[in-house]
Amino acid sequence: MKYRELDTFPEGFLWGASTSAYQVEGAWDTDGKGPSVIDANGHTAPGISDFRVCSDHYHHVEEDVALFAQMGLKSYRFSIAWTRIIPDGDGLVNQAGVDFYHRLIDSLIAHGIEPIVTMYHFDLPAALDAKGGWENRDTVAAFERFARILFSEYGSKVTYWLTINEQNMMILVGEAIGTVKKGSPKSSLYQANHHMMLAQAKAILACHEMLPSAKIGPAPNIALTYPETCDPEDVLAADDFNSIRNWFYLDASVRGMYNSVAWRYLREIGATPNVEAGDMDVLKSATPDFIAFNYYASMTVSKPAPEGAATPDSSDQQLFAGEANVFLGVKNPHLPSTDFGWEMDPIGFRNTFRALWDRYHLPLLVTENGLGAFDKLEDGAVHDQYRINYLRDHIKQIQLAITDGVEVLGYNPWSAIDLVSTHQGVAKRYGFIFVNRGEGDMLDLARYPKDSFYWYKKVISSNGDDLN
Ligand code: BG6
């Protein structure tokens, strides 16, 4: 419906921006850091950057936070590299790693920026992976111990905690983002998923026990799925895929139960996990305080291709090709695409907010949203009007969602500063701040605020009133 007047953004709205440790920090083996699966798998294609230097944020942390403050950020969402804190995942604590995040958090607080901490963003310690990774139930205890160390180190300074970034993407497209080995059977993936659910629940329980005034929530990638047409079979396929991609993860995180449609799908593909006695009680007893979610665009699907027809197989976080007997990913003819083929659907953002709110009635925190593009540095400036347009269109939809009655805590687009994309190198840039480097050539790594930096500063200082 069209409103005559819109509600304003609430006071204290967390206008922020996001990064993740392995994509921004670099210093991959500095000061005692251990290797993660990302370092060990070396999954990038020839000519595409690896994650050894990234934006060298580890050595530019004060300069970067000063720039975030200049932009006016109210919050900064970043992740802690498990392998800096505990290099082998479950052994000795590395004090230098612990100190690095104290420096980062102290610097944020000194600049009046609220830290939002992701405890784990794709970078499982390689040493744990060698012991079976998430498929091994022992990783649950290792994560809980890691979580408790974080809460006791940083709990007096950090209010907002996110457990696991995009658990759903690690299960659905882990090969593309480099978190799982090629050809991992679905039964192993869904066993790993069950263990991650338990690990998350134990972290939530520990957080509530140790830090009564902190808030903690999951951080999946949620994209509402549309049917290609009003053919009831297409509608059913969209409903199935919403269950498999979105609700399966949130029903377990928030309601402590497995979504029945998704569970039946697991039976169909022979991938139901082994659930031990007491596991579901643990899931039920851990209730998050909010839902964080990453949104780039909606998805559109049709009924599955006829039996025997080839289903294309190239998938990533946004491009889902399809699955035999379940759905076929299709292009939405109403939506434009980015240079990297991801569709753009600001209204889908509002639709996604509404679906999440109706289903779970928990406050929502946006932890990613943004445009990957080929930016160009010209005379020290980057004219990224396309990014401003994308962000503006999405912020307008947040305001509409707030007017719809959805409780929104904040908006932390991807990314605060340029970093290395999950599988498409540094050429796919998202940041408000340009970092001067190429795929293989590190150049001088100098920082340049883009046009979007100055635009976002105005948006923040007007609390979302001035979007021009
Ligand atoms: C999300 C991830 O899937 O999307 C980020 O949480 C990622 O780590 C972002 O960088 C953008 O995706 P990509 O593949 O373009 O880097």
GROMACS .gro file of C-alpha atoms and ligand atoms in nm:
model
  484
    1MET     CA    1   0.000   0.000   0.000
    2LYS     CA    2   0.111   0.362  -0.041
    3TYR     CA    3   0.147   0.572   0.273
    4ARG     CA    4   0.073   0.945   0.292
    5GLU     CA    5   0.338   0.997   0.557
    6LEU     CA    6   0.637   0.789   0.663
    7ASP     CA    7   0.766   0.718   1.012
    8THR     CA    8   1.117   0.850   1.077
    9PHE     CA    9   1.421   0.643   1.169
   10PRO     CA   10   1.428   0.589   1.547
   11GLU     CA   11   1.670   0.776   1.771
   12GLY     CA   12   1.984   0.570   1.823
   13PHE     CA   13   1.942   0.387   1.491
   14LEU     CA   14   2.271   0.207   1.424
   15TRP     CA   15   2.390   0.362   1.097
   16GLY     CA   16   2.702   0.159   1.038
   17ALA     CA   17   2.903  -0.048   0.796
   18SER     CA   18   3.048  -0.401   0.789
   19THR     CA   19   3.359  -0.604   0.717
   20SER     CA   20   3.490  -0.949   0.802
   21ALA     CA   21   3.831  -1.037   0.942
   22TYR     CA   22   3.961  -1.263   0.668
   23GLN     CA   23   3.854  -1.027   0.389
   24VAL     CA   24   3.991  -0.702   0.532
   25GLU     CA   25   4.269  -0.765   0.781
   26GLY     CA   26   4.546  -0.936   0.584
   27ALA     CA   27   4.841  -1.021   0.814
   28TRP     CA   28   4.727  -1.377   0.766
   29ASP     CA   29   5.018  -1.530   0.961
   30THR     CA   30   5.130  -1.232   1.170
   31ASP     CA   31   5.173  -1.221   1.550
   32GLY     CA   32   5.091  -1.586   1.603
   33LYS     CA   33   4.776  -1.611   1.391
   34GLY     CA   34   4.704  -1.968   1.278
   35PRO     CA   35   4.576  -2.064   0.932
   36SER     CA   36   4.203  -2.083   0.868
   37VAL     CA   37   4.021  -2.296   0.609
   38ILE     CA   38   4.030  -1.998   0.378
   39ASP     CA   39   4.411  -1.979   0.402
   40ALA     CA   40   4.443  -2.357   0.370
   41ASN     CA   41   4.197  -2.411   0.085
   42GLY     CA   42   4.343  -2.135  -0.135
   43HIS     CA   43   4.024  -2.156  -0.336
   44THR     CA   44   4.056  -1.847  -0.553
   45ALA     CA   45   4.094  -1.881  -0.930
   46PRO     CA   46   4.421  -1.791  -1.109
   47GLY     CA   47   4.465  -1.413  -1.126
   48ILE     CA   48   4.220  -1.354  -0.841
   49SER     CA   49   4.361  -1.225  -0.514
   50ASP     CA   50   4.411  -1.453  -0.217
   51PHE     CA   51   4.353  -1.335   0.141
   52ARG     CA   52   4.708  -1.282   0.263
   53VAL     CA   53   4.721  -0.902   0.249
   54CYS     CA   54   4.361  -0.794   0.178
   55SER     CA   55   4.330  -0.425   0.276
   56ASP     CA   56   4.604  -0.466   0.538
   57HIS     CA   57   4.358  -0.335   0.794
   58TYR     CA   58   4.563  -0.513   1.063
   59HIS     CA   59   4.837  -0.255   1.011
   60HIS     CA   60   4.605   0.039   0.932
   61VAL     CA   61   4.353  -0.008   1.208
   62GLU     CA   62   4.384   0.337   1.372
   63GLU     CA   63   4.376   0.515   1.034
   64ASP     CA   64   4.072   0.314   0.924
   65VAL     CA   65   3.874   0.374   1.241
   66ALA     CA   66   3.953   0.747   1.216
   67LEU     CA   67   3.805   0.741   0.864
   68PHE     CA   68   3.496   0.554   0.988
   69ALA     CA   69   3.454   0.825   1.251
   70GLN     CA   70   3.496   1.095   0.986
   71MET     CA   71   3.215   0.927   0.791
   72GLY     CA   72   3.004   0.953   1.105
   73LEU     CA   73   2.946   0.579   1.157
   74LYS     CA   74   2.743   0.500   1.467
   75SER     CA   75   2.832   0.131   1.449
   76TYR     CA   76   3.093  -0.091   1.291
   77ARG     CA   77   3.026  -0.458   1.235
   78PHE     CA   78   3.343  -0.667   1.207
   79SER     CA   79   3.440  -1.025   1.280
   80ILE     CA   80   3.702  -1.170   1.509
   81ALA     CA   81   3.938  -1.421   1.350
   82TRP     CA   82   3.913  -1.734   1.564
   83THR     CA   83   4.270  -1.818   1.451
   84ARG     CA   84   4.411  -1.494   1.595
   85ILE     CA   85   4.262  -1.573   1.935
   86ILE     CA   86   4.324  -1.950   1.935
   87PRO     CA   87   4.556  -2.036   1.644
   88ASP     CA   88   4.466  -2.406   1.634
   89GLY     CA   89   4.103  -2.356   1.733
   90ASP     CA   90   4.101  -2.537   2.068
   91GLY     CA   91   4.447  -2.495   2.223
   92LEU     CA   92   4.644  -2.206   2.369
   93VAL     CA   93   4.521  -1.848   2.356
   94ASN     CA   94   4.738  -1.608   2.154
   95GLN     CA   95   4.770  -1.287   2.355
   96ALA     CA   96   4.881  -1.078   2.055
   97GLY     CA   97   4.556  -1.167   1.876
   98VAL     CA   98   4.348  -1.084   2.183
   99ASP     CA   99   4.528  -0.749   2.211
  100PHE     CA  100   4.460  -0.659   1.848
  101TYR     CA  101   4.083  -0.668   1.900
  102HIS     CA  102   4.113  -0.475   2.226
  103ARG     CA  103   4.291  -0.204   2.027
  104LEU     CA  104   4.025  -0.207   1.757
  105ILE     CA  105   3.733  -0.201   2.004
  106ASP     CA  106   3.894   0.067   2.223
  107SER     CA  107   3.956   0.283   1.922
  108LEU     CA  108   3.594   0.244   1.805
  109ILE     CA  109   3.462   0.334   2.149
  110ALA     CA  110   3.696   0.632   2.173
  111HIS     CA  111   3.539   0.756   1.848
  112GLY     CA  112   3.184   0.693   1.970
  113ILE     CA  113   3.128   0.396   1.735
  114GLU     CA  114   2.931   0.097   1.868
  115PRO     CA  115   3.118  -0.229   1.799
  116ILE     CA  116   2.903  -0.512   1.658
  117VAL     CA  117   3.106  -0.831   1.677
  118THR     CA  118   3.061  -1.134   1.453
  119MET     CA  119   3.218  -1.427   1.632
  120TYR     CA  120   3.278  -1.637   1.322
  121HIS     CA  121   3.268  -1.530   0.957
  122PHE     CA  122   3.368  -1.823   0.729
  123ASP     CA  123   3.722  -1.865   0.873
  124LEU     CA  124   3.718  -2.191   1.071
  125PRO     CA  125   4.064  -2.277   1.209
  126ALA     CA  126   4.237  -2.513   0.961
  127ALA     CA  127   4.352  -2.731   1.252
  128LEU     CA  128   3.989  -2.800   1.345
  129ASP     CA  129   3.904  -2.862   0.981
  130ALA     CA  130   4.179  -3.126   0.971
  131LYS     CA  131   3.996  -3.302   1.256
  132GLY     CA  132   3.667  -3.306   1.063
  133GLY     CA  133   3.563  -2.942   1.103
  134TRP     CA  134   3.197  -2.887   1.182
  135GLU     CA  135   3.116  -3.249   1.099
  136ASN     CA  136   3.307  -3.340   1.414
  137ARG     CA  137   3.091  -3.282   1.721
  138ASP     CA  138   3.399  -3.171   1.919
  139THR     CA  139   3.394  -2.844   1.723
  140VAL     CA  140   3.081  -2.747   1.917
  141ALA     CA  141   3.278  -2.744   2.242
  142ALA     CA  142   3.568  -2.562   2.075
  143PHE     CA  143   3.332  -2.288   1.959
  144GLU     CA  144   3.168  -2.256   2.298
  145ARG     CA  145   3.511  -2.217   2.459
  146PHE     CA  146   3.609  -1.955   2.199
  147ALA     CA  147   3.281  -1.771   2.263
  148ARG     CA  148   3.339  -1.769   2.639
  149ILE     CA  149   3.689  -1.629   2.588
  150LEU     CA  150   3.546  -1.349   2.373
  151PHE     CA  151   3.273  -1.271   2.627
  152SER     CA  152   3.518  -1.254   2.914
  153GLU     CA  153   3.774  -1.045   2.719
  154TYR     CA  154   3.544  -0.801   2.543
  155GLY     CA  155   3.211  -0.834   2.724
  156SER     CA  156   3.254  -0.514   2.923
  157LYS     CA  157   3.295  -0.318   2.597
  158VAL     CA  158   3.066  -0.493   2.345
  159THR     CA  159   2.686  -0.504   2.363
  160TYR     CA  160   2.596  -0.653   2.021
  161TRP     CA  161   2.715  -1.003   1.934
  162LEU     CA  162   2.650  -1.206   1.619
  163THR     CA  163   2.714  -1.578   1.637
  164ILE     CA  164   2.781  -1.719   1.289
  165ASN     CA  165   2.779  -1.526   0.963
  166GLU     CA  166   2.569  -1.683   0.686
  167GLN     CA  167   2.557  -2.035   0.818
  168ASN     CA  168   2.303  -2.101   0.542
  169MET     CA  169   2.547  -1.997   0.269
  170MET     CA  170   2.822  -2.217   0.416
  171ILE     CA  171   2.587  -2.512   0.383
  172LEU     CA  172   2.425  -2.424   0.050
  173VAL     CA  173   2.715  -2.273  -0.146
  174GLY     CA  174   3.021  -2.342   0.072
  175GLU     CA  175   3.224  -2.455  -0.229
  176ALA     CA  176   3.184  -2.117  -0.401
  177ILE     CA  177   3.281  -1.918  -0.094
  178GLY     CA  178   3.564  -2.154  -0.005
  179THR     CA  179   3.445  -2.285   0.330
  180VAL     CA  180   3.398  -2.648   0.226
  181LYS     CA  181   3.593  -2.880  -0.001
  182LYS     CA  182   3.465  -2.956  -0.349
  183GLY     CA  183   3.230  -3.252  -0.363
  184SER     CA  184   3.142  -3.259   0.010
  185PRO     CA  185   2.837  -3.486   0.040
  186LYS     CA  186   2.513  -3.324   0.152
  187SER     CA  187   2.485  -3.563   0.445
  188SER     CA  188   2.814  -3.425   0.583
  189LEU     CA  189   2.705  -3.067   0.522
  190TYR     CA  190   2.379  -3.106   0.709
  191GLN     CA  191   2.550  -3.287   0.996
  192ALA     CA  192   2.788  -2.990   1.012
  193ASN     CA  193   2.485  -2.762   1.006
  194HIS     CA  194   2.331  -2.935   1.308
  195HIS     CA  195   2.657  -2.895   1.499
  196MET     CA  196   2.674  -2.526   1.407
  197MET     CA  197   2.320  -2.487   1.539
  198LEU     CA  198   2.424  -2.645   1.866
  199ALA     CA  199   2.739  -2.432   1.883
  200GLN     CA  200   2.535  -2.119   1.824
  201ALA     CA  201   2.283  -2.218   2.092
  202LYS     CA  202   2.562  -2.280   2.343
  203ALA     CA  203   2.715  -1.942   2.262
  204ILE     CA  204   2.379  -1.771   2.313
  205LEU     CA  205   2.333  -1.945   2.648
  206ALA     CA  206   2.687  -1.853   2.756
  207CYS     CA  207   2.634  -1.492   2.651
  208HIS     CA  208   2.314  -1.461   2.853
  209GLU     CA  209   2.477  -1.626   3.153
  210MET     CA  210   2.798  -1.417   3.145
  211LEU     CA  211   2.673  -1.084   3.008
  212PRO     CA  212   2.314  -1.018   3.117
  213SER     CA  213   2.293  -0.683   2.942
  214ALA     CA  214   2.445  -0.794   2.611
  215LYS     CA  215   2.238  -0.884   2.305
  216ILE     CA  216   2.313  -1.172   2.073
  217GLY     CA  217   2.163  -1.304   1.751
  218PRO     CA  218   2.224  -1.518   1.440
  219ALA     CA  219   2.333  -1.357   1.111
  220PRO     CA  220   2.208  -1.557   0.811
  221ASN     CA  221   2.175  -1.435   0.453
  222ILE     CA  222   1.801  -1.394   0.403
  223ALA     CA  223   1.651  -1.330   0.061
  224LEU     CA  224   1.283  -1.376   0.009
  225THR     CA  225   1.213  -1.610  -0.282
  226TYR     CA  226   0.945  -1.519  -0.537
  227PRO     CA  227   0.759  -1.759  -0.769
  228GLU     CA  228   0.824  -1.693  -1.138
  229THR     CA  229   0.449  -1.698  -1.212
  230CYS     CA  230   0.117  -1.758  -1.035
  231ASP     CA  231   0.125  -2.121  -1.152
  232PRO     CA  232   0.061  -2.298  -0.819
  233GLU     CA  233   0.357  -2.526  -0.891
  234ASP     CA  234   0.585  -2.222  -0.910
  235VAL     CA  235   0.436  -2.089  -0.587
  236LEU     CA  236   0.504  -2.422  -0.421
  237ALA     CA  237   0.862  -2.427  -0.548
  238ALA     CA  238   0.915  -2.077  -0.405
  239ASP     CA  239   0.770  -2.188  -0.073
  240ASP     CA  240   0.995  -2.495  -0.069
  241PHE     CA  241   1.300  -2.286  -0.144
  242ASN     CA  242   1.212  -2.027   0.120
  243SER     CA  243   1.200  -2.314   0.369
  244ILE     CA  244   1.528  -2.468   0.253
  245ARG     CA  245   1.723  -2.143   0.213
  246ASN     CA  246   1.581  -1.917   0.483
  247TRP     CA  247   1.339  -2.060   0.740
  248PHE     CA  248   1.525  -2.385   0.809
  249TYR     CA  249   1.806  -2.179   0.966
  250LEU     CA  250   1.595  -1.923   1.148
  251ASP     CA  251   1.333  -2.167   1.277
  252ALA     CA  252   1.615  -2.361   1.443
  253SER     CA  253   1.787  -2.046   1.574
  254VAL     CA  254   1.477  -1.868   1.702
  255ARG     CA  255   1.216  -2.137   1.767
  256GLY     CA  256   1.450  -2.423   1.846
  257MET     CA  257   1.286  -2.654   1.593
  258TYR     CA  258   1.362  -2.781   1.245
  259ASN     CA  259   1.132  -2.658   0.969
  260SER     CA  260   0.917  -2.952   0.858
  261VAL     CA  261   0.934  -2.890   0.481
  262ALA     CA  262   1.312  -2.853   0.492
  263TRP     CA  263   1.340  -3.161   0.713
  264ARG     CA  264   1.140  -3.365   0.463
  265TYR     CA  265   1.372  -3.236   0.188
  266LEU     CA  266   1.669  -3.366   0.390
  267ARG     CA  267   1.502  -3.708   0.407
  268GLU     CA  268   1.448  -3.701   0.030
  269ILE     CA  269   1.817  -3.637  -0.036
  270GLY     CA  270   1.938  -3.873   0.238
  271ALA     CA  271   2.092  -3.598   0.449
  272THR     CA  272   1.907  -3.590   0.782
  273PRO     CA  273   2.164  -3.528   1.054
  274ASN     CA  274   2.218  -3.741   1.358
  275VAL     CA  275   2.045  -3.555   1.642
  276GLU     CA  276   2.144  -3.679   1.988
  277ALA     CA  277   1.913  -3.691   2.290
  278GLY     CA  278   1.896  -3.349   2.449
  279ASP     CA  279   2.011  -3.158   2.138
  280MET     CA  280   1.669  -3.016   2.061
  281ASP     CA  281   1.633  -2.904   2.423
  282VAL     CA  282   1.955  -2.709   2.387
  283LEU     CA  283   1.825  -2.542   2.069
  284LYS     CA  284   1.495  -2.460   2.237
  285SER     CA  285   1.651  -2.314   2.549
  286ALA     CA  286   1.870  -2.063   2.362
  287THR     CA  287   1.669  -1.767   2.242
  288PRO     CA  288   1.830  -1.482   2.049
  289ASP     CA  289   1.761  -1.117   2.133
  290PHE     CA  290   1.741  -1.003   1.772
  291ILE     CA  291   1.790  -1.134   1.419
  292ALA     CA  292   2.076  -0.995   1.214
  293PHE     CA  293   2.053  -1.058   0.843
  294ASN     CA  294   2.242  -0.992   0.522
  295TYR     CA  295   2.036  -0.898   0.218
  296TYR     CA  296   2.160  -0.834  -0.136
  297ALA     CA  297   1.854  -0.920  -0.349
  298SER     CA  298   1.547  -1.139  -0.364
  299MET     CA  299   1.550  -1.464  -0.559
  300THR     CA  300   1.305  -1.601  -0.812
  301VAL     CA  301   1.236  -1.966  -0.886
  302SER     CA  302   1.005  -2.181  -1.093
  303LYS     CA  303   0.897  -2.542  -1.055
  304PRO     CA  304   1.185  -2.785  -1.105
  305ALA     CA  305   1.300  -2.884  -1.450
  306PRO     CA  306   1.141  -3.208  -1.581
  307GLU     CA  307   1.305  -3.530  -1.466
  308GLY     CA  308   1.630  -3.590  -1.653
  309ALA     CA  309   1.671  -3.232  -1.778
  310ALA     CA  310   2.007  -3.080  -1.698
  311THR     CA  311   2.004  -2.833  -1.408
  312PRO     CA  312   2.277  -2.570  -1.440
  313ASP     CA  313   2.514  -2.590  -1.148
  314SER     CA  314   2.689  -2.258  -1.096
  315SER     CA  315   2.572  -2.111  -0.768
  316ASP     CA  316   2.692  -1.854  -0.519
  317GLN     CA  317   2.527  -1.654  -0.240
  318GLN     CA  318   2.293  -1.488  -0.489
  319LEU     CA  319   2.282  -1.705  -0.798
  320PHE     CA  320   2.107  -2.031  -0.721
  321ALA     CA  321   2.090  -2.244  -1.032
  322GLY     CA  322   1.839  -2.499  -0.907
  323GLU     CA  323   1.811  -2.850  -0.778
  324ALA     CA  324   1.651  -3.157  -0.934
  325ASN     CA  325   1.295  -3.212  -0.804
  326VAL     CA  326   1.303  -2.897  -0.594
  327PHE     CA  327   1.328  -2.573  -0.793
  328LEU     CA  328   1.485  -2.398  -1.088
  329GLY     CA  329   1.648  -2.058  -1.034
  330VAL     CA  330   1.528  -1.806  -1.295
  331LYS     CA  331   1.601  -1.446  -1.381
  332ASN     CA  332   1.345  -1.194  -1.264
  333PRO     CA  333   1.257  -0.985  -1.572
  334HIS     CA  334   1.156  -0.689  -1.351
  335LEU     CA  335   1.497  -0.648  -1.192
  336PRO     CA  336   1.825  -0.500  -1.319
  337SER     CA  337   2.154  -0.674  -1.239
  338THR     CA  338   2.495  -0.560  -1.118
  339ASP     CA  339   2.813  -0.598  -1.324
  340PHE     CA  340   2.854  -0.931  -1.146
  341GLY     CA  341   2.511  -1.063  -1.241
  342TRP     CA  342   2.345  -1.019  -0.899
  343GLU     CA  343   1.995  -0.880  -0.926
  344MET     CA  344   1.898  -0.560  -0.742
  345ASP     CA  345   1.562  -0.551  -0.565
  346PRO     CA  346   1.512  -0.276  -0.306
  347ILE     CA  347   1.141  -0.357  -0.269
  348GLY     CA  348   1.243  -0.716  -0.201
  349PHE     CA  349   1.430  -0.576   0.100
  350ARG     CA  350   1.103  -0.446   0.244
  351ASN     CA  351   0.929  -0.774   0.157
  352THR     CA  352   1.205  -0.960   0.339
  353PHE     CA  353   1.175  -0.735   0.647
  354ARG     CA  354   0.803  -0.795   0.661
  355ALA     CA  355   0.835  -1.172   0.622
  356LEU     CA  356   1.098  -1.187   0.898
  357TRP     CA  357   0.895  -0.968   1.132
  358ASP     CA  358   0.571  -1.159   1.076
  359ARG     CA  359   0.742  -1.489   1.136
  360TYR     CA  360   0.961  -1.414   1.435
  361HIS     CA  361   0.867  -1.079   1.593
  362LEU     CA  362   1.224  -1.004   1.693
  363PRO     CA  363   1.406  -0.675   1.627
  364LEU     CA  364   1.601  -0.685   1.300
  365LEU     CA  365   1.954  -0.563   1.240
  366VAL     CA  366   2.085  -0.539   0.885
  367THR     CA  367   2.444  -0.658   0.884
  368GLU     CA  368   2.509  -0.655   0.507
  369ASN     CA  369   2.365  -0.498   0.193
  370GLY     CA  370   2.562  -0.336  -0.085
  371LEU     CA  371   2.678  -0.316  -0.442
  372GLY     CA  372   2.987  -0.490  -0.580
  373ALA     CA  373   3.124  -0.289  -0.873
  374PHE     CA  374   3.438  -0.211  -1.074
  375ASP     CA  375   3.529   0.123  -0.912
  376LYS     CA  376   3.787   0.350  -1.070
  377LEU     CA  377   4.023   0.585  -0.886
  378GLU     CA  378   4.050   0.907  -1.086
  379ASP     CA  379   4.262   1.194  -0.950
  380GLY     CA  380   4.217   1.072  -0.596
  381ALA     CA  381   3.838   1.037  -0.623
  382VAL     CA  382   3.591   0.757  -0.693
  383HIS     CA  383   3.262   0.867  -0.846
  384ASP     CA  384   3.040   0.576  -0.741
  385GLN     CA  385   2.699   0.726  -0.806
  386TYR     CA  386   2.572   0.374  -0.889
  387ARG     CA  387   2.647   0.269  -0.529
  388ILE     CA  388   2.477   0.578  -0.388
  389ASN     CA  389   2.169   0.494  -0.595
  390TYR     CA  390   2.167   0.134  -0.473
  391LEU     CA  391   2.207   0.231  -0.107
  392ARG     CA  392   1.953   0.514  -0.128
  393ASP     CA  393   1.692   0.284  -0.282
  394HIS     CA  394   1.745   0.030  -0.005
  395ILE     CA  395   1.740   0.287   0.277
  396LYS     CA  396   1.406   0.415   0.146
  397GLN     CA  397   1.269   0.064   0.179
  398ILE     CA  398   1.393   0.039   0.539
  399GLN     CA  399   1.196   0.350   0.619
  400LEU     CA  400   0.889   0.194   0.458
  401ALA     CA  401   0.943  -0.124   0.658
  402ILE     CA  402   0.966   0.084   0.977
  403THR     CA  403   0.642   0.251   0.875
  404ASP     CA  404   0.493  -0.097   0.824
  405GLY     CA  405   0.563  -0.155   1.194
  406VAL     CA  406   0.884  -0.356   1.172
  407GLU     CA  407   1.136  -0.293   1.451
  408VAL     CA  408   1.471  -0.219   1.286
  409LEU     CA  409   1.780  -0.165   1.501
  410GLY     CA  410   2.026  -0.055   1.238
  411TYR     CA  411   2.175  -0.072   0.892
  412ASN     CA  412   2.534  -0.187   0.838
  413PRO     CA  413   2.599  -0.208   0.466
  414TRP     CA  414   2.882  -0.403   0.308
  415SER     CA  415   3.143  -0.275   0.324
  416ALA     CA  416   3.299  -0.006   0.540
  417ILE     CA  417   3.614  -0.014   0.330
  418ASP     CA  418   3.719  -0.205   0.017
  419LEU     CA  419   3.816  -0.564   0.084
  420VAL     CA  420   3.858  -0.892  -0.102
  421SER     CA  421   3.532  -1.049  -0.218
  422THR     CA  422   3.461  -1.411  -0.128
  423HIS     CA  423   3.549  -1.548  -0.472
  424GLN     CA  424   3.580  -1.257  -0.713
  425GLY     CA  425   3.889  -1.077  -0.590
  426VAL     CA  426   3.948  -0.709  -0.518
  427ALA     CA  427   3.807  -0.595  -0.851
  428LYS     CA  428   3.459  -0.648  -0.702
  429ARG     CA  429   3.459  -0.352  -0.464
  430TYR     CA  430   3.191  -0.264  -0.210
  431GLY     CA  431   3.353  -0.009   0.020
  432PHE     CA  432   3.283   0.353   0.109
  433ILE     CA  433   3.662   0.389   0.115
  434PHE     CA  434   3.879   0.291  -0.180
  435VAL     CA  435   4.196   0.091  -0.106
  436ASN     CA  436   4.463   0.139  -0.368
  437ARG     CA  437   4.573  -0.211  -0.468
  438GLY     CA  438   4.525  -0.457  -0.753
  439GLU     CA  439   4.466  -0.834  -0.762
  440GLY     CA  440   4.833  -0.923  -0.743
  441ASP     CA  441   5.003  -0.587  -0.703
  442MET     CA  442   4.966  -0.433  -0.358
  443LEU     CA  443   5.050  -0.076  -0.485
  444ASP     CA  444   5.053   0.163  -0.185
  445LEU     CA  445   4.730   0.049  -0.014
  446ALA     CA  446   4.641   0.416   0.038
  447ARG     CA  447   4.284   0.500   0.144
  448TYR     CA  448   4.056   0.736  -0.055
  449PRO     CA  449   3.701   0.822   0.053
  450LYS     CA  450   3.459   0.762  -0.238
  451ASP     CA  451   3.166   0.987  -0.328
  452SER     CA  452   2.943   0.740  -0.140
  453PHE     CA  453   3.144   0.813   0.178
  454TYR     CA  454   3.043   1.181   0.173
  455TRP     CA  455   2.687   1.096   0.077
  456TYR     CA  456   2.650   0.840   0.361
  457LYS     CA  457   2.795   1.092   0.608
  458LYS     CA  458   2.503   1.326   0.524
  459VAL     CA  459   2.251   1.044   0.552
  460ILE     CA  460   2.382   0.955   0.897
  461SER     CA  461   2.404   1.310   1.029
  462SER     CA  462   2.043   1.373   0.920
  463ASN     CA  463   1.931   1.036   1.070
  464GLY     CA  464   1.809   0.928   0.728
  465ASP     CA  465   1.621   1.249   0.642
  466ASP     CA  466   1.859   1.366   0.372
  467LEU     CA  467   1.905   1.094   0.111
  468ASN     CA  468   2.003   1.325  -0.174
  469BG6     C1  469   2.813  -1.221   0.197
  469BG6     C2  470   2.929  -1.247   0.287
  469BG6     O1  471   2.774  -1.343   0.144
  469BG6     O2  472   2.832  -1.141   0.085
  469BG6     C3  473   3.049  -1.157   0.267
  469BG6     O3  474   2.892  -1.249   0.422
  469BG6     C4  475   3.066  -1.130   0.120
  469BG6     O4  476   3.159  -1.220   0.325
  469BG6     C5  477   2.943  -1.056   0.070
  469BG6     O5  478   3.183  -1.063   0.085
  469BG6     C6  479   2.951  -1.018  -0.076
  469BG6     O6  480   2.976  -1.131  -0.152
  469BG6     P1  481   3.096  -1.142  -0.254
  469BG6     O7  482   3.097  -1.283  -0.299
  469BG6     O8  483   3.068  -1.047  -0.361
  469BG6     O9  484   3.219  -1.108  -0.176
   0.00000   0.00000   0.00000
